[in-house]
mmCIF file with all atom_site columns, C-alpha atoms and ligand atoms in Angstrom:
data_model
loop_
_atom_site.group_PDB
_atom_site.id
_atom_site.type_symbol
_atom_site.label_atom_id
_atom_site.label_alt_id
_atom_site.label_comp_id
_atom_site.label_asym_id
_atom_site.label_entity_id
_atom_site.label_seq_id
_atom_site.pdbx_PDB_ins_code
_atom_site.Cartn_x
_atom_site.Cartn_y
_atom_site.Cartn_z
_atom_site.occupancy
_atom_site.B_iso_or_equiv
_atom_site.pdbx_formal_charge
_atom_site.auth_seq_id
_atom_site.auth_comp_id
_atom_site.auth_asym_id
_atom_site.auth_atom_id
_atom_site.pdbx_PDB_model_num
ATOM   1   C CA  . UNK A 1 1   ? 162.975 135.943 177.605 1.00 0.00 ? 18  UNK A CA  1
ATOM   2   C CA  . UNK A 1 2   ? 162.285 139.463 177.556 1.00 0.00 ? 19  UNK A CA  1
ATOM   3   C CA  . UNK A 1 3   ? 163.371 141.567 174.770 1.00 0.00 ? 20  UNK A CA  1
ATOM   4   C CA  . UNK A 1 4   ? 166.555 142.880 176.530 1.00 0.00 ? 21  UNK A CA  1
ATOM   5   C CA  . UNK A 1 5   ? 167.643 139.087 177.517 1.00 0.00 ? 22  UNK A CA  1
ATOM   6   C CA  . UNK A 1 6   ? 169.927 137.505 175.043 1.00 0.00 ? 23  UNK A CA  1
ATOM   7   C CA  . UNK A 1 7   ? 171.392 134.355 175.676 1.00 0.00 ? 24  UNK A CA  1
ATOM   8   C CA  . UNK A 1 8   ? 175.526 133.674 175.405 1.00 0.00 ? 25  UNK A CA  1
ATOM   9   C CA  . UNK A 1 9   ? 176.865 133.898 172.284 1.00 0.00 ? 26  UNK A CA  1
ATOM   10  C CA  . UNK A 1 10  ? 173.417 135.273 170.397 1.00 0.00 ? 27  UNK A CA  1
ATOM   11  C CA  . UNK A 1 11  ? 174.429 138.437 168.192 1.00 0.00 ? 28  UNK A CA  1
ATOM   12  C CA  . UNK A 1 12  ? 171.752 141.245 167.367 1.00 0.00 ? 29  UNK A CA  1
ATOM   13  C CA  . UNK A 1 13  ? 172.043 144.055 164.619 1.00 0.00 ? 30  UNK A CA  1
ATOM   14  C CA  . UNK A 1 14  ? 170.222 147.514 165.249 1.00 0.00 ? 31  UNK A CA  1
ATOM   15  C CA  . UNK A 1 15  ? 166.154 147.306 163.919 1.00 0.00 ? 32  UNK A CA  1
ATOM   16  C CA  . UNK A 1 16  ? 164.782 149.763 161.935 1.00 0.00 ? 33  UNK A CA  1
ATOM   17  C CA  . UNK A 1 17  ? 161.938 152.241 164.878 1.00 0.00 ? 34  UNK A CA  1
ATOM   18  C CA  . UNK A 1 18  ? 159.182 149.369 165.295 1.00 0.00 ? 35  UNK A CA  1
ATOM   19  C CA  . UNK A 1 19  ? 155.400 150.109 163.527 1.00 0.00 ? 36  UNK A CA  1
ATOM   20  C CA  . UNK A 1 20  ? 153.045 148.378 163.613 1.00 0.00 ? 37  UNK A CA  1
ATOM   21  C CA  . UNK A 1 21  ? 153.641 144.546 162.515 1.00 0.00 ? 38  UNK A CA  1
ATOM   22  C CA  . UNK A 1 22  ? 155.806 146.222 159.955 1.00 0.00 ? 39  UNK A CA  1
ATOM   23  C CA  . UNK A 1 23  ? 157.912 143.620 158.091 1.00 0.00 ? 40  UNK A CA  1
ATOM   24  C CA  . UNK A 1 24  ? 161.453 144.777 157.213 1.00 0.00 ? 41  UNK A CA  1
ATOM   25  C CA  . UNK A 1 25  ? 163.452 142.819 153.750 1.00 0.00 ? 42  UNK A CA  1
ATOM   26  C CA  . UNK A 1 26  ? 166.110 141.034 154.634 1.00 0.00 ? 43  UNK A CA  1
ATOM   27  C CA  . UNK A 1 27  ? 167.365 140.093 150.894 1.00 0.00 ? 44  UNK A CA  1
ATOM   28  C CA  . UNK A 1 28  ? 166.664 139.739 147.859 1.00 0.00 ? 45  UNK A CA  1
ATOM   29  C CA  . UNK A 1 29  ? 165.564 136.551 145.534 1.00 0.00 ? 46  UNK A CA  1
ATOM   30  C CA  . UNK A 1 30  ? 167.417 136.279 142.128 1.00 0.00 ? 47  UNK A CA  1
ATOM   31  C CA  . UNK A 1 31  ? 165.612 133.126 139.854 1.00 0.00 ? 48  UNK A CA  1
ATOM   32  C CA  . UNK A 1 32  ? 165.202 133.323 136.394 1.00 0.00 ? 49  UNK A CA  1
ATOM   33  C CA  . UNK A 1 33  ? 161.565 134.730 135.860 1.00 0.00 ? 50  UNK A CA  1
ATOM   34  C CA  . UNK A 1 34  ? 160.836 138.092 134.305 1.00 0.00 ? 51  UNK A CA  1
ATOM   35  C CA  . UNK A 1 35  ? 157.177 137.826 134.085 1.00 0.00 ? 52  UNK A CA  1
ATOM   36  C CA  . UNK A 1 36  ? 154.184 136.512 136.323 1.00 0.00 ? 53  UNK A CA  1
ATOM   37  C CA  . UNK A 1 37  ? 153.545 133.681 133.473 1.00 0.00 ? 54  UNK A CA  1
ATOM   38  C CA  . UNK A 1 38  ? 156.775 132.422 133.515 1.00 0.00 ? 55  UNK A CA  1
ATOM   39  C CA  . UNK A 1 39  ? 157.174 131.586 136.853 1.00 0.00 ? 56  UNK A CA  1
ATOM   40  C CA  . UNK A 1 40  ? 155.727 128.006 137.573 1.00 0.00 ? 57  UNK A CA  1
ATOM   41  C CA  . UNK A 1 41  ? 152.118 128.414 140.291 1.00 0.00 ? 58  UNK A CA  1
ATOM   42  C CA  . UNK A 1 42  ? 154.528 125.980 143.100 1.00 0.00 ? 59  UNK A CA  1
ATOM   43  C CA  . UNK A 1 43  ? 158.259 125.645 142.788 1.00 0.00 ? 60  UNK A CA  1
ATOM   44  C CA  . UNK A 1 44  ? 159.718 121.965 142.285 1.00 0.00 ? 61  UNK A CA  1
ATOM   45  C CA  . UNK A 1 45  ? 162.949 120.492 143.448 1.00 0.00 ? 62  UNK A CA  1
ATOM   46  C CA  . UNK A 1 46  ? 163.857 119.881 140.243 1.00 0.00 ? 63  UNK A CA  1
ATOM   47  C CA  . UNK A 1 47  ? 163.304 123.370 139.278 1.00 0.00 ? 64  UNK A CA  1
ATOM   48  C CA  . UNK A 1 48  ? 165.903 125.549 137.849 1.00 0.00 ? 65  UNK A CA  1
ATOM   49  C CA  . UNK A 1 49  ? 168.827 127.237 140.427 1.00 0.00 ? 66  UNK A CA  1
ATOM   50  C CA  . UNK A 1 50  ? 167.801 130.008 142.446 1.00 0.00 ? 67  UNK A CA  1
ATOM   51  C CA  . UNK A 1 51  ? 169.671 132.829 144.194 1.00 0.00 ? 68  UNK A CA  1
ATOM   52  C CA  . UNK A 1 52  ? 169.175 134.153 147.434 1.00 0.00 ? 69  UNK A CA  1
ATOM   53  C CA  . UNK A 1 53  ? 170.709 136.911 148.427 1.00 0.00 ? 70  UNK A CA  1
ATOM   54  C CA  . UNK A 1 54  ? 170.666 137.616 151.629 1.00 0.00 ? 71  UNK A CA  1
ATOM   55  C CA  . UNK A 1 55  ? 171.408 141.687 153.375 1.00 0.00 ? 72  UNK A CA  1
ATOM   56  C CA  . UNK A 1 56  ? 175.300 140.771 154.863 1.00 0.00 ? 73  UNK A CA  1
ATOM   57  C CA  . UNK A 1 57  ? 174.111 142.121 158.059 1.00 0.00 ? 74  UNK A CA  1
ATOM   58  C CA  . UNK A 1 58  ? 172.704 139.101 158.810 1.00 0.00 ? 75  UNK A CA  1
ATOM   59  C CA  . UNK A 1 59  ? 175.108 136.616 157.202 1.00 0.00 ? 76  UNK A CA  1
ATOM   60  C CA  . UNK A 1 60  ? 175.261 135.557 161.260 1.00 0.00 ? 77  UNK A CA  1
ATOM   61  C CA  . UNK A 1 61  ? 171.816 134.220 160.655 1.00 0.00 ? 78  UNK A CA  1
ATOM   62  C CA  . UNK A 1 62  ? 172.782 131.504 158.513 1.00 0.00 ? 79  UNK A CA  1
ATOM   63  C CA  . UNK A 1 63  ? 175.232 129.842 161.337 1.00 0.00 ? 80  UNK A CA  1
ATOM   64  C CA  . UNK A 1 64  ? 174.102 125.890 161.724 1.00 0.00 ? 81  UNK A CA  1
ATOM   65  C CA  . UNK A 1 65  ? 171.622 126.565 158.174 1.00 0.00 ? 82  UNK A CA  1
ATOM   66  C CA  . UNK A 1 66  ? 173.680 124.648 156.348 1.00 0.00 ? 83  UNK A CA  1
ATOM   67  C CA  . UNK A 1 67  ? 172.858 121.039 158.243 1.00 0.00 ? 84  UNK A CA  1
ATOM   68  C CA  . UNK A 1 68  ? 169.307 121.250 156.678 1.00 0.00 ? 85  UNK A CA  1
ATOM   69  C CA  . UNK A 1 69  ? 168.824 119.709 152.674 1.00 0.00 ? 86  UNK A CA  1
ATOM   70  C CA  . UNK A 1 70  ? 165.433 121.360 152.805 1.00 0.00 ? 87  UNK A CA  1
ATOM   71  C CA  . UNK A 1 71  ? 164.384 124.852 154.373 1.00 0.00 ? 88  UNK A CA  1
ATOM   72  C CA  . UNK A 1 72  ? 161.708 127.128 154.545 1.00 0.00 ? 89  UNK A CA  1
ATOM   73  C CA  . UNK A 1 73  ? 161.267 130.531 152.338 1.00 0.00 ? 90  UNK A CA  1
ATOM   74  C CA  . UNK A 1 74  ? 159.159 133.309 152.641 1.00 0.00 ? 91  UNK A CA  1
ATOM   75  C CA  . UNK A 1 75  ? 158.949 136.202 149.937 1.00 0.00 ? 92  UNK A CA  1
ATOM   76  C CA  . UNK A 1 76  ? 156.708 139.317 149.932 1.00 0.00 ? 93  UNK A CA  1
ATOM   77  C CA  . UNK A 1 77  ? 154.774 139.090 146.704 1.00 0.00 ? 94  UNK A CA  1
ATOM   78  C CA  . UNK A 1 78  ? 155.336 142.753 145.406 1.00 0.00 ? 95  UNK A CA  1
ATOM   79  C CA  . UNK A 1 79  ? 153.819 142.496 142.688 1.00 0.00 ? 96  UNK A CA  1
ATOM   80  C CA  . UNK A 1 80  ? 150.357 141.456 143.557 1.00 0.00 ? 97  UNK A CA  1
ATOM   81  C CA  . UNK A 1 81  ? 147.551 143.127 144.347 1.00 0.00 ? 98  UNK A CA  1
ATOM   82  C CA  . UNK A 1 82  ? 145.916 143.303 147.339 1.00 0.00 ? 99  UNK A CA  1
ATOM   83  C CA  . UNK A 1 83  ? 142.169 143.845 147.283 1.00 0.00 ? 100 UNK A CA  1
ATOM   84  C CA  . UNK A 1 84  ? 140.724 140.627 145.915 1.00 0.00 ? 101 UNK A CA  1
ATOM   85  C CA  . UNK A 1 85  ? 138.345 138.925 148.078 1.00 0.00 ? 102 UNK A CA  1
ATOM   86  C CA  . UNK A 1 86  ? 136.862 135.879 145.729 1.00 0.00 ? 103 UNK A CA  1
ATOM   87  C CA  . UNK A 1 87  ? 139.184 134.626 142.852 1.00 0.00 ? 104 UNK A CA  1
ATOM   88  C CA  . UNK A 1 88  ? 138.361 133.107 139.639 1.00 0.00 ? 105 UNK A CA  1
ATOM   89  C CA  . UNK A 1 89  ? 141.674 131.186 139.065 1.00 0.00 ? 106 UNK A CA  1
ATOM   90  C CA  . UNK A 1 90  ? 140.224 129.663 135.775 1.00 0.00 ? 107 UNK A CA  1
ATOM   91  C CA  . UNK A 1 91  ? 138.996 132.394 134.986 1.00 0.00 ? 108 UNK A CA  1
ATOM   92  C CA  . UNK A 1 92  ? 135.424 131.180 134.302 1.00 0.00 ? 109 UNK A CA  1
ATOM   93  C CA  . UNK A 1 93  ? 133.309 133.258 136.732 1.00 0.00 ? 110 UNK A CA  1
ATOM   94  C CA  . UNK A 1 94  ? 133.790 130.399 139.521 1.00 0.00 ? 111 UNK A CA  1
ATOM   95  C CA  . UNK A 1 95  ? 134.940 131.690 142.403 1.00 0.00 ? 112 UNK A CA  1
ATOM   96  C CA  . UNK A 1 96  ? 136.934 130.614 145.345 1.00 0.00 ? 113 UNK A CA  1
ATOM   97  C CA  . UNK A 1 97  ? 137.730 132.494 148.796 1.00 0.00 ? 114 UNK A CA  1
ATOM   98  C CA  . UNK A 1 98  ? 141.024 134.073 148.846 1.00 0.00 ? 115 UNK A CA  1
ATOM   99  C CA  . UNK A 1 99  ? 142.034 131.946 152.051 1.00 0.00 ? 116 UNK A CA  1
ATOM   100 C CA  . UNK A 1 100 ? 140.734 129.001 149.976 1.00 0.00 ? 117 UNK A CA  1
ATOM   101 C CA  . UNK A 1 101 ? 144.039 129.529 147.710 1.00 0.00 ? 118 UNK A CA  1
ATOM   102 C CA  . UNK A 1 102 ? 147.490 129.769 147.503 1.00 0.00 ? 119 UNK A CA  1
ATOM   103 C CA  . UNK A 1 103 ? 147.315 132.901 144.858 1.00 0.00 ? 120 UNK A CA  1
ATOM   104 C CA  . UNK A 1 104 ? 149.878 135.288 144.944 1.00 0.00 ? 121 UNK A CA  1
ATOM   105 C CA  . UNK A 1 105 ? 146.999 137.965 145.320 1.00 0.00 ? 122 UNK A CA  1
ATOM   106 C CA  . UNK A 1 106 ? 146.058 138.588 148.856 1.00 0.00 ? 123 UNK A CA  1
ATOM   107 C CA  . UNK A 1 107 ? 146.015 141.469 151.804 1.00 0.00 ? 124 UNK A CA  1
ATOM   108 C CA  . UNK A 1 108 ? 149.074 140.472 152.864 1.00 0.00 ? 125 UNK A CA  1
ATOM   109 C CA  . UNK A 1 109 ? 151.001 139.088 150.063 1.00 0.00 ? 126 UNK A CA  1
ATOM   110 C CA  . UNK A 1 110 ? 153.078 136.495 151.586 1.00 0.00 ? 127 UNK A CA  1
ATOM   111 C CA  . UNK A 1 111 ? 154.850 133.345 149.608 1.00 0.00 ? 128 UNK A CA  1
ATOM   112 C CA  . UNK A 1 112 ? 156.341 130.132 151.508 1.00 0.00 ? 129 UNK A CA  1
ATOM   113 C CA  . UNK A 1 113 ? 157.889 127.915 149.513 1.00 0.00 ? 130 UNK A CA  1
ATOM   114 C CA  . UNK A 1 114 ? 160.086 124.765 150.564 1.00 0.00 ? 131 UNK A CA  1
ATOM   115 C CA  . UNK A 1 115 ? 163.383 124.354 148.663 1.00 0.00 ? 132 UNK A CA  1
ATOM   116 C CA  . UNK A 1 116 ? 166.428 121.959 148.174 1.00 0.00 ? 133 UNK A CA  1
ATOM   117 C CA  . UNK A 1 117 ? 169.418 124.322 149.820 1.00 0.00 ? 134 UNK A CA  1
ATOM   118 C CA  . UNK A 1 118 ? 172.424 123.135 147.617 1.00 0.00 ? 135 UNK A CA  1
ATOM   119 C CA  . UNK A 1 119 ? 174.909 125.408 148.846 1.00 0.00 ? 136 UNK A CA  1
ATOM   120 C CA  . UNK A 1 120 ? 175.478 128.569 151.142 1.00 0.00 ? 137 UNK A CA  1
ATOM   121 C CA  . UNK A 1 121 ? 178.636 130.742 149.924 1.00 0.00 ? 138 UNK A CA  1
ATOM   122 C CA  . UNK A 1 122 ? 178.949 133.848 152.165 1.00 0.00 ? 139 UNK A CA  1
ATOM   123 C CA  . UNK A 1 123 ? 175.507 135.809 152.530 1.00 0.00 ? 140 UNK A CA  1
ATOM   124 C CA  . UNK A 1 124 ? 173.938 133.411 148.990 1.00 0.00 ? 141 UNK A CA  1
ATOM   125 C CA  . UNK A 1 125 ? 172.495 130.365 149.148 1.00 0.00 ? 142 UNK A CA  1
ATOM   126 C CA  . UNK A 1 126 ? 171.713 128.710 146.306 1.00 0.00 ? 143 UNK A CA  1
ATOM   127 C CA  . UNK A 1 127 ? 168.338 126.545 146.268 1.00 0.00 ? 144 UNK A CA  1
ATOM   128 C CA  . UNK A 1 128 ? 165.657 124.586 143.839 1.00 0.00 ? 145 UNK A CA  1
ATOM   129 C CA  . UNK A 1 129 ? 162.300 124.834 144.459 1.00 0.00 ? 146 UNK A CA  1
ATOM   130 C CA  . UNK A 1 130 ? 160.846 128.698 143.945 1.00 0.00 ? 147 UNK A CA  1
ATOM   131 C CA  . UNK A 1 131 ? 158.332 129.705 142.109 1.00 0.00 ? 148 UNK A CA  1
ATOM   132 C CA  . UNK A 1 132 ? 158.869 133.545 142.375 1.00 0.00 ? 149 UNK A CA  1
ATOM   133 C CA  . UNK A 1 133 ? 160.146 136.533 140.104 1.00 0.00 ? 150 UNK A CA  1
ATOM   134 C CA  . UNK A 1 134 ? 163.148 137.752 140.111 1.00 0.00 ? 151 UNK A CA  1
ATOM   135 C CA  . UNK A 1 135 ? 164.170 140.802 142.595 1.00 0.00 ? 152 UNK A CA  1
ATOM   136 C CA  . UNK A 1 136 ? 161.197 139.300 144.737 1.00 0.00 ? 153 UNK A CA  1
ATOM   137 C CA  . UNK A 1 137 ? 161.993 140.809 148.820 1.00 0.00 ? 154 UNK A CA  1
ATOM   138 C CA  . UNK A 1 138 ? 162.955 138.327 150.776 1.00 0.00 ? 155 UNK A CA  1
ATOM   139 C CA  . UNK A 1 139 ? 161.243 138.094 154.137 1.00 0.00 ? 156 UNK A CA  1
ATOM   140 C CA  . UNK A 1 140 ? 162.541 135.280 156.130 1.00 0.00 ? 157 UNK A CA  1
ATOM   141 C CA  . UNK A 1 141 ? 164.429 131.431 155.878 1.00 0.00 ? 158 UNK A CA  1
ATOM   142 C CA  . UNK A 1 142 ? 163.820 128.316 158.802 1.00 0.00 ? 159 UNK A CA  1
ATOM   143 C CA  . UNK A 1 143 ? 164.807 125.199 158.194 1.00 0.00 ? 160 UNK A CA  1
ATOM   144 C CA  . UNK A 1 144 ? 161.692 122.398 157.673 1.00 0.00 ? 161 UNK A CA  1
ATOM   145 C CA  . UNK A 1 145 ? 162.208 121.246 161.305 1.00 0.00 ? 162 UNK A CA  1
ATOM   146 C CA  . UNK A 1 146 ? 163.645 122.568 164.319 1.00 0.00 ? 163 UNK A CA  1
ATOM   147 C CA  . UNK A 1 147 ? 166.179 120.515 166.211 1.00 0.00 ? 164 UNK A CA  1
ATOM   148 C CA  . UNK A 1 148 ? 165.523 122.665 169.040 1.00 0.00 ? 165 UNK A CA  1
ATOM   149 C CA  . UNK A 1 149 ? 161.407 121.660 169.369 1.00 0.00 ? 166 UNK A CA  1
ATOM   150 C CA  . UNK A 1 150 ? 160.975 119.143 172.018 1.00 0.00 ? 167 UNK A CA  1
ATOM   151 C CA  . UNK A 1 151 ? 158.756 116.022 170.309 1.00 0.00 ? 168 UNK A CA  1
ATOM   152 C CA  . UNK A 1 152 ? 155.308 116.156 171.731 1.00 0.00 ? 169 UNK A CA  1
ATOM   153 C CA  . UNK A 1 153 ? 154.984 113.459 174.450 1.00 0.00 ? 170 UNK A CA  1
ATOM   154 C CA  . UNK A 1 154 ? 152.016 111.061 172.592 1.00 0.00 ? 171 UNK A CA  1
ATOM   155 C CA  . UNK A 1 155 ? 148.689 111.408 174.272 1.00 0.00 ? 172 UNK A CA  1
ATOM   156 C CA  . UNK A 1 156 ? 147.372 108.674 176.604 1.00 0.00 ? 173 UNK A CA  1
HETATM 157 N N1  . SAM B 2 .   ? 155.072 129.217 146.332 1.00 0.00 ? 201 SAM B N1  1
HETATM 158 C C1  . SAM B 2 .   ? 154.225 129.797 147.190 1.00 0.00 ? 201 SAM B C1  1
HETATM 159 C C2  . SAM B 2 .   ? 152.859 129.371 147.994 1.00 0.00 ? 201 SAM B C2  1
HETATM 160 O O1  . SAM B 2 .   ? 152.292 128.830 147.828 1.00 0.00 ? 201 SAM B O1  1
HETATM 161 O O2  . SAM B 2 .   ? 153.001 131.037 148.785 1.00 0.00 ? 201 SAM B O2  1
HETATM 162 C C3  . SAM B 2 .   ? 153.475 131.538 145.698 1.00 0.00 ? 201 SAM B C3  1
HETATM 163 C C4  . SAM B 2 .   ? 152.889 130.442 144.944 1.00 0.00 ? 201 SAM B C4  1
HETATM 164 S S1  . SAM B 2 .   ? 152.173 131.849 143.915 1.00 0.00 ? 201 SAM B S1  1
HETATM 165 C C5  . SAM B 2 .   ? 150.912 130.695 143.359 1.00 0.00 ? 201 SAM B C5  1
HETATM 166 C C6  . SAM B 2 .   ? 153.496 131.278 142.546 1.00 0.00 ? 201 SAM B C6  1
HETATM 167 C C7  . SAM B 2 .   ? 152.873 132.355 141.708 1.00 0.00 ? 201 SAM B C7  1
HETATM 168 O O3  . SAM B 2 .   ? 152.869 133.958 142.210 1.00 0.00 ? 201 SAM B O3  1
HETATM 169 C C8  . SAM B 2 .   ? 153.961 132.468 140.346 1.00 0.00 ? 201 SAM B C8  1
HETATM 170 O O4  . SAM B 2 .   ? 153.610 131.237 139.799 1.00 0.00 ? 201 SAM B O4  1
HETATM 171 C C9  . SAM B 2 .   ? 153.982 134.074 139.417 1.00 0.00 ? 201 SAM B C9  1
HETATM 172 O O5  . SAM B 2 .   ? 152.814 134.426 138.982 1.00 0.00 ? 201 SAM B O5  1
HETATM 173 C C10 . SAM B 2 .   ? 153.093 134.702 140.990 1.00 0.00 ? 201 SAM B C10 1
HETATM 174 N N2  . SAM B 2 .   ? 154.388 135.813 141.752 1.00 0.00 ? 201 SAM B N2  1
HETATM 175 C C11 . SAM B 2 .   ? 156.292 135.298 141.779 1.00 0.00 ? 201 SAM B C11 1
HETATM 176 N N3  . SAM B 2 .   ? 156.352 136.470 142.056 1.00 0.00 ? 201 SAM B N3  1
HETATM 177 C C12 . SAM B 2 .   ? 155.934 137.268 142.805 1.00 0.00 ? 201 SAM B C12 1
HETATM 178 C C13 . SAM B 2 .   ? 155.730 138.498 142.745 1.00 0.00 ? 201 SAM B C13 1
HETATM 179 N N4  . SAM B 2 .   ? 157.319 138.527 143.395 1.00 0.00 ? 201 SAM B N4  1
HETATM 180 N N5  . SAM B 2 .   ? 154.727 139.273 143.100 1.00 0.00 ? 201 SAM B N5  1
HETATM 181 C C14 . SAM B 2 .   ? 153.937 139.216 142.530 1.00 0.00 ? 201 SAM B C14 1
HETATM 182 N N6  . SAM B 2 .   ? 153.475 137.450 141.864 1.00 0.00 ? 201 SAM B N6  1
HETATM 183 C C15 . SAM B 2 .   ? 154.432 136.742 142.070 1.00 0.00 ? 201 SAM B C15 1
#
């Protein structure tokens, strides 16, 4: 499908001027955590309810998401430094490469969590399983699997 083609029933919104792989945030995540040290290292399915506030312009993009129990949330870890190549997760001098870690400190600080979708109310999603600070910018939401991807045939 070329950039100018859309399928029947599909809708679009005006996008900001294109940049070099520029991201634009599509909402804000609200969690109980105001300090990094209070966040869990990874979200848990029995963690507190968190609120994902989607920019209202994207509300129609939620159509069908209510059919999924587990969704993947991508967010921008906006308070991270971005220049560490090797890190010492235990602060003991032993280092590991950034790409061998799920640390928030990375050149492009994208975080992902598989979360349980509890409800959708207009442009607000209530979920459990996040691990980010209150106010973290939202990059994307997708179901944990895709109903429209054909299953690959078994290898013969
Ligand atoms: N689940 C995501 C992943 O694996 O991609 C993120 C994992 S990262 C280890 C989670 C930690 O990032 C939190 O415990 C907190 O210390 C830190 N963090 C959370 N929100 C952040 C933000 N907005 N900016 C910078 N650091 C953040």
